[in-house]
Amino acid sequence: MISRRQALALAAGAAAAPHLAAFRALARPLAYDLQPVPIGEGAWMVAGAQEAITFANGGAIANVAILDSEAGAIVIDAGPSRWYGEALRTLAERLTGKPVARVYLTHFHPDHVFGAQAFDPRLVAAPLGVIQGLKEHGDGFADAMYQIALDWMRGTEVVLPQKILGEGVEDFGGRRIRPLTLSGHTASDLALFDERTGILFAGDLAFLDRAPTTPHANLAAWRTSLAKLASILSVLLVPGHGPAEPGGRALAQTRDWLDAIEFIIRDAFERGLDPTEAMALPLPAWTRDIALARYEFVRSVQHFYPKLEASRWERVDETP
Amino acid sequence: MARIWVLLLLFLSVPLLAAAPTAVAAPTEDPLGSPLWRELAERYFGDAPVVFDDRVRVVVPVVVENQAQVPVAVDARGISSIEKLIVFADWNPIQHVLTLKPVSAAPYVAFRMKVEQGTPIRAAALAGGVWHVGGVYLDAVGGGCSAPAVARKQSDWYKTVGQTQGRLWREKDDWARARFRIRHPMDTGLAKEEPIAFFVERIDVKDADGAPLASLETFQPFSEDPTLTLLLRPADTSQPIVIEGRDNKGLRIRASLAAPAKQSWLAGHGSAE
């Protein structure tokens, strides 16, 4: 995300010397411009770009939330990089006037976790499965992020949460946060319910107006988790990607997307289509308004096809 | 001047010879702008005539999810009487991915390959002594060729080598569509953990009577657990299709795809024109 000031400087530079503009953008120290939007009593959200991870957005594509409490600031997800985490910590301290008391990581994907490095690891909490996922994939994610987001990632390393989170309510001087340990988007997904405001933070179990990602998905488990989230009486739902809204649109849309792509991919597979053919199949008309629909569908074909080939095709060799 | 060249060429070693200007019939301007084009054209086409031809289509995903398993389809059905089809990737450490001889098959092959970085993926079809070349630039971050096979994480990986899975579909006009997967680590020899190349180098597809339908030479950039889609024209679509393979250590692979009960959706895709 390029700040407004950088954009102005860029525009001025472009007017003066168009060929130098891009170079100046690179030469300038990068800075995230986090814009908190109030979403309830002592609650703010910083919206991620509805985009894929690119150098232009510095990987800042996931939603992040900050809550105020008597015990300190509570941060939900930490963003894609060390710099993002540092900016987030500064913002949380400014909004609440208190140091950070807790950082929750909803799952192990890179756009949500690497900012945790800016916080005391003893304050960073996640279910055991999230920590295991980070142990297994964290370094690979960091490498991939460096290749795409380049200098935005400077100094970023995997830091494991030291607080293993269970189902018990956490009480921050009267502000009670109820963790829900679920799965489906990944093997371990955390949703959080703020009892004071009735806001439900769904992490990447819910996407809104942006196509869900499936690199580590288990669709059956995901649907079960969506049903569980739908059963919680919330006044506002904050998805991992997309706008916060009252009502269950994010949950319904996420479920509809998963149903649609699973049907298309399985049907294509059963009909003998090659994955390169499946990727080009039409998507339902309603997905036209969903950001990155084709992009994520093409990714999902690559996630699910090899699994279908391995599990659904009969053995045909004559190996004794 | 010419005489000097001849004399020089006589005394130069083979690697230098490759760098010397020779009678290459390939166009010097590469539509994909790769600095390696001329060298690769010389290697694969020698002094045979070469044309860039949009009828040789290379299909790749808009986003690569796994650089060790990039789905690619090569389709030259717009050109008739193709003798062989080769696929190579300019910026791979090993460029040659496969050679297909479609004996009684469409000049079509879909597969998955490794890429080490963003690279042109090219296909060249030899028809009537002319190479018809098509390709696309594949945008990818790297590492697919120098990473060890996933199977190597398991100590008993060797138990599944050669196992084959797949299906056959009957299509219009007595064409058959074969999709299959052969378990094999396909070690490039470039991963520091597995420094010896170990890969399936030959796959022959035949009808039940042993008549060849398609033959493939496959190389190190072919993905682990080679997975293929081929369009075949067997004499009898009610008979099974035989797959015979061999790796570079001499292991024989033999499998048989049962005659199809299913009708695929595509209509008459096998016809050349």
PDB file of C-alpha atoms in Angstrom, chain A residues 53-275:
ATOM      1  CA  ILE A  53      -0.213 -10.203  -2.852  1.00  0.00           C
ATOM      2  CA  THR A  54       1.863  -7.835  -4.970  1.00  0.00           C
ATOM      3  CA  PHE A  55       4.770  -5.467  -4.537  1.00  0.00           C
ATOM      4  CA  ALA A  56       2.362  -2.552  -4.977  1.00  0.00           C
ATOM      5  CA  ASN A  57       0.265  -3.518  -1.925  1.00  0.00           C
ATOM      6  CA  GLY A  58       3.187  -4.802   0.130  1.00  0.00           C
ATOM      7  CA  GLY A  59       1.161  -7.910   0.956  1.00  0.00           C
ATOM      8  CA  ALA A  60      -1.373  -5.864   2.972  1.00  0.00           C
ATOM      9  CA  ILE A  61      -4.410  -7.748   1.669  1.00  0.00           C
ATOM     10  CA  ALA A  62      -5.920  -9.195   4.860  1.00  0.00           C
ATOM     11  CA  ASN A  63      -8.131  -7.444   7.379  1.00  0.00           C
ATOM     12  CA  VAL A  64      -6.666  -6.666  10.773  1.00  0.00           C
ATOM     13  CA  ALA A  65      -8.571  -5.540  13.874  1.00  0.00           C
ATOM     14  CA  ILE A  66      -7.727  -3.680  17.063  1.00  0.00           C
ATOM     15  CA  LEU A  67      -9.778  -3.760  20.280  1.00  0.00           C
ATOM     16  CA  ASP A  68      -9.367  -1.576  23.341  1.00  0.00           C
ATOM     17  CA  SER A  69      -9.535  -3.153  26.786  1.00  0.00           C
ATOM     18  CA  GLU A  70      -8.758  -2.254  30.358  1.00  0.00           C
ATOM     19  CA  ALA A  71      -5.780  -4.618  30.146  1.00  0.00           C
ATOM     20  CA  GLY A  72      -4.381  -3.162  26.940  1.00  0.00           C
ATOM     21  CA  ALA A  73      -4.804  -3.306  23.187  1.00  0.00           C
ATOM     22  CA  ILE A  74      -5.952  -6.543  21.573  1.00  0.00           C
ATOM     23  CA  VAL A  75      -4.798  -7.171  18.003  1.00  0.00           C
ATOM     24  CA  ILE A  76      -6.438  -9.699  15.701  1.00  0.00           C
ATOM     25  CA  ASP A  77      -4.033 -10.823  12.970  1.00  0.00           C
ATOM     26  CA  ALA A  78      -0.729  -9.101  12.403  1.00  0.00           C
ATOM     27  CA  GLY A  79      -0.336  -8.509   8.664  1.00  0.00           C
ATOM     28  CA  PRO A  80       2.233  -9.680   6.131  1.00  0.00           C
ATOM     29  CA  SER A  81       5.594  -8.313   7.278  1.00  0.00           C
ATOM     30  CA  ARG A  82       7.702  -7.013  10.104  1.00  0.00           C
ATOM     31  CA  TRP A  83       7.168  -3.403   8.977  1.00  0.00           C
ATOM     32  CA  TYR A  84       3.428  -3.937   8.867  1.00  0.00           C
ATOM     33  CA  GLY A  85       3.544  -5.328  12.394  1.00  0.00           C
ATOM     34  CA  GLU A  86       5.527  -2.336  13.627  1.00  0.00           C
ATOM     35  CA  ALA A  87       3.045   0.076  12.058  1.00  0.00           C
ATOM     36  CA  LEU A  88       0.194  -1.943  13.546  1.00  0.00           C
ATOM     37  CA  ARG A  89       1.695  -1.873  17.046  1.00  0.00           C
ATOM     38  CA  THR A  90       2.160   1.892  16.833  1.00  0.00           C
ATOM     39  CA  LEU A  91      -1.418   2.288  15.633  1.00  0.00           C
ATOM     40  CA  ALA A  92      -2.845   0.028  18.378  1.00  0.00           C
ATOM     41  CA  GLU A  93      -0.955   1.959  21.046  1.00  0.00           C
ATOM     42  CA  ARG A  94      -2.128   5.274  19.632  1.00  0.00           C
ATOM     43  CA  LEU A  95      -5.784   4.240  19.363  1.00  0.00           C
ATOM     44  CA  THR A  96      -6.004   2.725  22.839  1.00  0.00           C
ATOM     45  CA  GLY A  97      -3.342   4.716  24.669  1.00  0.00           C
ATOM     46  CA  LYS A  98      -2.101   1.413  26.107  1.00  0.00           C
ATOM     47  CA  PRO A  99       0.511  -1.181  25.290  1.00  0.00           C
ATOM     48  CA  VAL A 100      -0.570  -4.305  23.432  1.00  0.00           C
ATOM     49  CA  ALA A 101      -1.833  -7.066  25.733  1.00  0.00           C
ATOM     50  CA  ARG A 102      -2.644  -9.743  23.185  1.00  0.00           C
ATOM     51  CA  VAL A 103      -2.090 -10.587  19.508  1.00  0.00           C
ATOM     52  CA  TYR A 104      -4.234 -13.352  18.010  1.00  0.00           C
ATOM     53  CA  LEU A 105      -3.281 -15.166  14.814  1.00  0.00           C
ATOM     54  CA  THR A 106      -6.328 -16.654  13.072  1.00  0.00           C
ATOM     55  CA  HIS A 107      -4.352 -19.093  10.890  1.00  0.00           C
ATOM     56  CA  PHE A 108      -0.870 -19.628   9.494  1.00  0.00           C
ATOM     57  CA  HIS A 109      -1.115 -17.925   6.090  1.00  0.00           C
ATOM     58  CA  PRO A 110       1.572 -15.304   5.382  1.00  0.00           C
ATOM     59  CA  ASP A 111      -0.711 -12.303   4.846  1.00  0.00           C
ATOM     60  CA  HIS A 112      -1.942 -12.699   8.452  1.00  0.00           C
ATOM     61  CA  VAL A 113       1.061 -13.700  10.528  1.00  0.00           C
ATOM     62  CA  PHE A 114       4.438 -12.154   9.762  1.00  0.00           C
ATOM     63  CA  GLY A 115       3.670  -8.846  11.501  1.00  0.00           C
ATOM     64  CA  ALA A 116       3.643 -10.829  14.778  1.00  0.00           C
ATOM     65  CA  GLN A 117       7.406 -10.343  14.780  1.00  0.00           C
ATOM     66  CA  ALA A 118       6.857  -6.772  15.993  1.00  0.00           C
ATOM     67  CA  PHE A 119       5.277  -7.971  19.249  1.00  0.00           C
ATOM     68  CA  ASP A 120       6.486  -9.802  22.350  1.00  0.00           C
ATOM     69  CA  PRO A 121       6.045 -13.487  21.361  1.00  0.00           C
ATOM     70  CA  ARG A 122       4.682 -14.231  24.848  1.00  0.00           C
ATOM     71  CA  LEU A 123       1.677 -12.063  23.960  1.00  0.00           C
ATOM     72  CA  VAL A 124       1.067 -13.751  20.617  1.00  0.00           C
ATOM     73  CA  ALA A 125      -1.602 -16.452  20.862  1.00  0.00           C
ATOM     74  CA  ALA A 126      -2.829 -19.077  18.411  1.00  0.00           C
ATOM     75  CA  PRO A 127      -4.224 -22.601  18.483  1.00  0.00           C
ATOM     76  CA  LEU A 128      -1.582 -25.343  18.414  1.00  0.00           C
ATOM     77  CA  GLY A 129      -2.416 -26.200  14.786  1.00  0.00           C
ATOM     78  CA  VAL A 130      -1.594 -22.649  13.679  1.00  0.00           C
ATOM     79  CA  ILE A 131       1.783 -22.854  15.413  1.00  0.00           C
ATOM     80  CA  GLN A 132       2.473 -26.241  13.813  1.00  0.00           C
ATOM     81  CA  GLY A 133       1.513 -24.868  10.401  1.00  0.00           C
ATOM     82  CA  LEU A 134       3.920 -21.964  10.887  1.00  0.00           C
ATOM     83  CA  LYS A 135       6.696 -24.351  11.917  1.00  0.00           C
ATOM     84  CA  GLU A 136       6.152 -26.430   8.806  1.00  0.00           C
ATOM     85  CA  HIS A 137       5.422 -23.762   6.181  1.00  0.00           C
ATOM     86  CA  GLY A 138       6.624 -20.473   7.702  1.00  0.00           C
ATOM     87  CA  ASP A 139      10.070 -20.380   6.096  1.00  0.00           C
ATOM     88  CA  GLY A 140       8.680 -21.340   2.698  1.00  0.00           C
ATOM     89  CA  PHE A 141       6.040 -18.613   2.994  1.00  0.00           C
ATOM     90  CA  ALA A 142       8.699 -16.072   3.958  1.00  0.00           C
ATOM     91  CA  ASP A 143      10.770 -17.014   0.886  1.00  0.00           C
ATOM     92  CA  ALA A 144       7.764 -16.712  -1.407  1.00  0.00           C
ATOM     93  CA  MET A 145       6.759 -13.366   0.143  1.00  0.00           C
ATOM     94  CA  TYR A 146      10.281 -11.987  -0.328  1.00  0.00           C
ATOM     95  CA  GLN A 147      10.139 -12.918  -3.997  1.00  0.00           C
ATOM     96  CA  ILE A 148       6.854 -11.087  -4.540  1.00  0.00           C
ATOM     97  CA  ALA A 149       6.805  -8.203  -2.040  1.00  0.00           C
ATOM     98  CA  LEU A 150      10.578  -7.630  -2.132  1.00  0.00           C
ATOM     99  CA  ASP A 151      11.738  -4.821   0.144  1.00  0.00           C
ATOM    100  CA  TRP A 152       8.435  -4.670   2.035  1.00  0.00           C
ATOM    101  CA  MET A 153       9.578  -7.908   3.640  1.00  0.00           C
ATOM    102  CA  ARG A 154      12.929  -6.617   4.862  1.00  0.00           C
ATOM    103  CA  GLY A 155      13.872  -8.110   8.242  1.00  0.00           C
ATOM    104  CA  THR A 156      10.835 -10.396   8.287  1.00  0.00           C
ATOM    105  CA  GLU A 157      11.282 -13.782   9.916  1.00  0.00           C
ATOM    106  CA  VAL A 158       9.022 -16.450  11.344  1.00  0.00           C
ATOM    107  CA  VAL A 159       8.346 -15.887  15.045  1.00  0.00           C
ATOM    108  CA  LEU A 160       6.243 -18.578  16.670  1.00  0.00           C
ATOM    109  CA  PRO A 161       3.431 -17.613  19.079  1.00  0.00           C
ATOM    110  CA  GLN A 162       4.257 -18.651  22.633  1.00  0.00           C
ATOM    111  CA  LYS A 163       0.697 -18.729  23.934  1.00  0.00           C
ATOM    112  CA  ILE A 164      -1.205 -21.840  22.854  1.00  0.00           C
ATOM    113  CA  LEU A 165      -4.863 -21.004  22.652  1.00  0.00           C
ATOM    114  CA  GLY A 166      -7.704 -23.326  23.633  1.00  0.00           C
ATOM    115  CA  GLU A 167     -11.452 -22.736  23.755  1.00  0.00           C
ATOM    116  CA  GLY A 168     -11.474 -20.846  27.074  1.00  0.00           C
ATOM    117  CA  VAL A 169     -12.697 -17.232  27.195  1.00  0.00           C
ATOM    118  CA  GLU A 170      -9.940 -14.682  27.718  1.00  0.00           C
ATOM    119  CA  ASP A 171     -10.838 -11.773  29.982  1.00  0.00           C
ATOM    120  CA  PHE A 172      -8.953  -8.521  29.455  1.00  0.00           C
ATOM    121  CA  GLY A 173     -10.067  -6.525  32.499  1.00  0.00           C
ATOM    122  CA  GLY A 174     -13.724  -7.076  31.682  1.00  0.00           C
ATOM    123  CA  ARG A 175     -13.544  -7.325  27.899  1.00  0.00           C
ATOM    124  CA  ARG A 176     -14.185 -10.979  27.257  1.00  0.00           C
ATOM    125  CA  ILE A 177     -12.969 -12.572  24.022  1.00  0.00           C
ATOM    126  CA  ARG A 178     -14.276 -16.018  23.160  1.00  0.00           C
ATOM    127  CA  PRO A 179     -11.951 -18.046  20.894  1.00  0.00           C
ATOM    128  CA  LEU A 180     -13.516 -20.606  18.542  1.00  0.00           C
ATOM    129  CA  THR A 181     -11.049 -23.215  17.332  1.00  0.00           C
ATOM    130  CA  LEU A 182     -12.267 -24.384  13.949  1.00  0.00           C
ATOM    131  CA  SER A 183     -10.789 -25.677  10.686  1.00  0.00           C
ATOM    132  CA  GLY A 184     -11.406 -25.957   6.963  1.00  0.00           C
ATOM    133  CA  HIS A 185      -9.665 -22.971   5.398  1.00  0.00           C
ATOM    134  CA  THR A 186      -6.571 -24.551   6.927  1.00  0.00           C
ATOM    135  CA  ALA A 187      -6.108 -27.420   9.378  1.00  0.00           C
ATOM    136  CA  SER A 188      -6.481 -24.912  12.212  1.00  0.00           C
ATOM    137  CA  ASP A 189      -8.554 -21.741  12.007  1.00  0.00           C
ATOM    138  CA  LEU A 190      -9.344 -19.389  14.844  1.00  0.00           C
ATOM    139  CA  ALA A 191     -12.455 -17.225  14.998  1.00  0.00           C
ATOM    140  CA  LEU A 192     -12.984 -14.752  17.839  1.00  0.00           C
ATOM    141  CA  PHE A 193     -16.157 -13.393  19.392  1.00  0.00           C
ATOM    142  CA  ASP A 194     -16.037 -10.101  21.295  1.00  0.00           C
ATOM    143  CA  GLU A 195     -18.777 -10.361  23.945  1.00  0.00           C
ATOM    144  CA  ARG A 196     -18.813  -6.595  24.593  1.00  0.00           C
ATOM    145  CA  THR A 197     -19.766  -5.566  21.059  1.00  0.00           C
ATOM    146  CA  GLY A 198     -21.065  -8.804  19.579  1.00  0.00           C
ATOM    147  CA  ILE A 199     -18.534  -8.606  16.751  1.00  0.00           C
ATOM    148  CA  LEU A 200     -17.477 -11.912  15.256  1.00  0.00           C
ATOM    149  CA  PHE A 201     -13.991 -12.050  13.718  1.00  0.00           C
ATOM    150  CA  ALA A 202     -14.114 -14.960  11.313  1.00  0.00           C
ATOM    151  CA  GLY A 203     -10.553 -14.928   9.969  1.00  0.00           C
ATOM    152  CA  ASP A 204     -10.276 -16.558   6.548  1.00  0.00           C
ATOM    153  CA  LEU A 205     -13.188 -18.882   7.218  1.00  0.00           C
ATOM    154  CA  ALA A 206     -15.155 -15.996   5.708  1.00  0.00           C
ATOM    155  CA  PHE A 207     -14.424 -13.952   2.591  1.00  0.00           C
ATOM    156  CA  LEU A 208     -16.678 -11.219   1.221  1.00  0.00           C
ATOM    157  CA  ASP A 209     -16.669  -9.906  -2.361  1.00  0.00           C
ATOM    158  CA  ARG A 210     -13.239 -11.487  -2.774  1.00  0.00           C
ATOM    159  CA  ALA A 211     -12.768 -15.090  -3.854  1.00  0.00           C
ATOM    160  CA  PRO A 212     -11.735 -17.488  -1.062  1.00  0.00           C
ATOM    161  CA  THR A 213      -8.303 -19.116  -1.243  1.00  0.00           C
ATOM    162  CA  THR A 214      -7.897 -22.877  -0.933  1.00  0.00           C
ATOM    163  CA  PRO A 215      -4.223 -23.927  -0.788  1.00  0.00           C
ATOM    164  CA  HIS A 216      -4.724 -25.791   2.498  1.00  0.00           C
ATOM    165  CA  ALA A 217      -8.496 -26.188   2.473  1.00  0.00           C
ATOM    166  CA  ASN A 218     -10.635 -29.098   3.570  1.00  0.00           C
ATOM    167  CA  LEU A 219     -14.008 -28.206   2.104  1.00  0.00           C
ATOM    168  CA  ALA A 220     -16.122 -30.485   4.311  1.00  0.00           C
ATOM    169  CA  ALA A 221     -14.536 -29.121   7.474  1.00  0.00           C
ATOM    170  CA  TRP A 222     -14.832 -25.575   6.118  1.00  0.00           C
ATOM    171  CA  ARG A 223     -18.591 -25.984   5.611  1.00  0.00           C
ATOM    172  CA  THR A 224     -18.981 -27.316   9.148  1.00  0.00           C
ATOM    173  CA  SER A 225     -17.127 -24.273  10.481  1.00  0.00           C
ATOM    174  CA  LEU A 226     -19.281 -21.909   8.401  1.00  0.00           C
ATOM    175  CA  ALA A 227     -22.412 -23.503   9.871  1.00  0.00           C
ATOM    176  CA  LYS A 228     -21.011 -23.070  13.358  1.00  0.00           C
ATOM    177  CA  LEU A 229     -20.203 -19.391  12.723  1.00  0.00           C
ATOM    178  CA  ALA A 230     -23.700 -18.866  11.274  1.00  0.00           C
ATOM    179  CA  SER A 231     -25.188 -20.193  14.522  1.00  0.00           C
ATOM    180  CA  ILE A 232     -23.484 -17.465  16.560  1.00  0.00           C
ATOM    181  CA  LEU A 233     -25.661 -14.423  17.143  1.00  0.00           C
ATOM    182  CA  SER A 234     -23.346 -11.583  16.117  1.00  0.00           C
ATOM    183  CA  VAL A 235     -24.079  -7.930  15.327  1.00  0.00           C
ATOM    184  CA  LEU A 236     -21.209  -7.603  12.875  1.00  0.00           C
ATOM    185  CA  LEU A 237     -19.010 -10.085  11.066  1.00  0.00           C
ATOM    186  CA  VAL A 238     -15.441  -9.206  10.131  1.00  0.00           C
ATOM    187  CA  PRO A 239     -14.197 -11.556   7.394  1.00  0.00           C
ATOM    188  CA  GLY A 240     -10.521 -12.227   6.748  1.00  0.00           C
ATOM    189  CA  HIS A 241     -10.880 -10.406   3.433  1.00  0.00           C
ATOM    190  CA  GLY A 242     -13.653  -7.992   2.486  1.00  0.00           C
ATOM    191  CA  PRO A 243     -15.933  -5.515   4.238  1.00  0.00           C
ATOM    192  CA  ALA A 244     -17.359  -5.960   7.740  1.00  0.00           C
ATOM    193  CA  GLU A 245     -21.126  -6.297   7.635  1.00  0.00           C
ATOM    194  CA  PRO A 246     -24.031  -7.225   9.873  1.00  0.00           C
ATOM    195  CA  GLY A 247     -25.875 -10.330   8.723  1.00  0.00           C
ATOM    196  CA  GLY A 248     -24.464 -13.473   7.247  1.00  0.00           C
ATOM    197  CA  ARG A 249     -23.587 -12.426   3.709  1.00  0.00           C
ATOM    198  CA  ALA A 250     -19.889 -13.314   4.044  1.00  0.00           C
ATOM    199  CA  LEU A 251     -20.697 -16.775   5.410  1.00  0.00           C
ATOM    200  CA  ALA A 252     -23.303 -17.490   2.729  1.00  0.00           C
ATOM    201  CA  GLN A 253     -21.103 -16.175  -0.067  1.00  0.00           C
ATOM    202  CA  THR A 254     -18.107 -18.191   1.114  1.00  0.00           C
ATOM    203  CA  ARG A 255     -20.237 -21.335   1.261  1.00  0.00           C
ATOM    204  CA  ASP A 256     -21.698 -20.650  -2.196  1.00  0.00           C
ATOM    205  CA  TRP A 257     -18.218 -20.150  -3.631  1.00  0.00           C
ATOM    206  CA  LEU A 258     -16.914 -23.384  -2.161  1.00  0.00           C
ATOM    207  CA  ASP A 259     -19.972 -25.290  -3.423  1.00  0.00           C
ATOM    208  CA  ALA A 260     -19.596 -23.785  -6.892  1.00  0.00           C
ATOM    209  CA  ILE A 261     -15.896 -24.447  -7.369  1.00  0.00           C
ATOM    210  CA  GLU A 262     -16.094 -27.919  -5.871  1.00  0.00           C
ATOM    211  CA  PHE A 263     -18.878 -28.846  -8.271  1.00  0.00           C
ATOM    212  CA  ILE A 264     -17.135 -27.390 -11.323  1.00  0.00           C
ATOM    213  CA  ILE A 265     -13.778 -28.976 -10.515  1.00  0.00           C
ATOM    214  CA  ARG A 266     -15.156 -32.421  -9.637  1.00  0.00           C
ATOM    215  CA  ASP A 267     -17.388 -32.454 -12.686  1.00  0.00           C
ATOM    216  CA  ALA A 268     -14.506 -31.422 -14.954  1.00  0.00           C
ATOM    217  CA  PHE A 269     -12.325 -34.097 -13.414  1.00  0.00           C
ATOM    218  CA  GLU A 270     -14.945 -36.813 -13.879  1.00  0.00           C
ATOM    219  CA  ARG A 271     -15.443 -35.789 -17.517  1.00  0.00           C
ATOM    220  CA  GLY A 272     -11.726 -36.248 -18.166  1.00  0.00           C
ATOM    221  CA  LEU A 273     -10.839 -32.611 -18.636  1.00  0.00           C
ATOM    222  CA  ASP A 274      -7.217 -31.680 -18.219  1.00  0.00           C
ATOM    223  CA  PRO A 275      -6.591 -29.075 -15.491  1.00  0.00           C
TER     224      PRO A 275
END
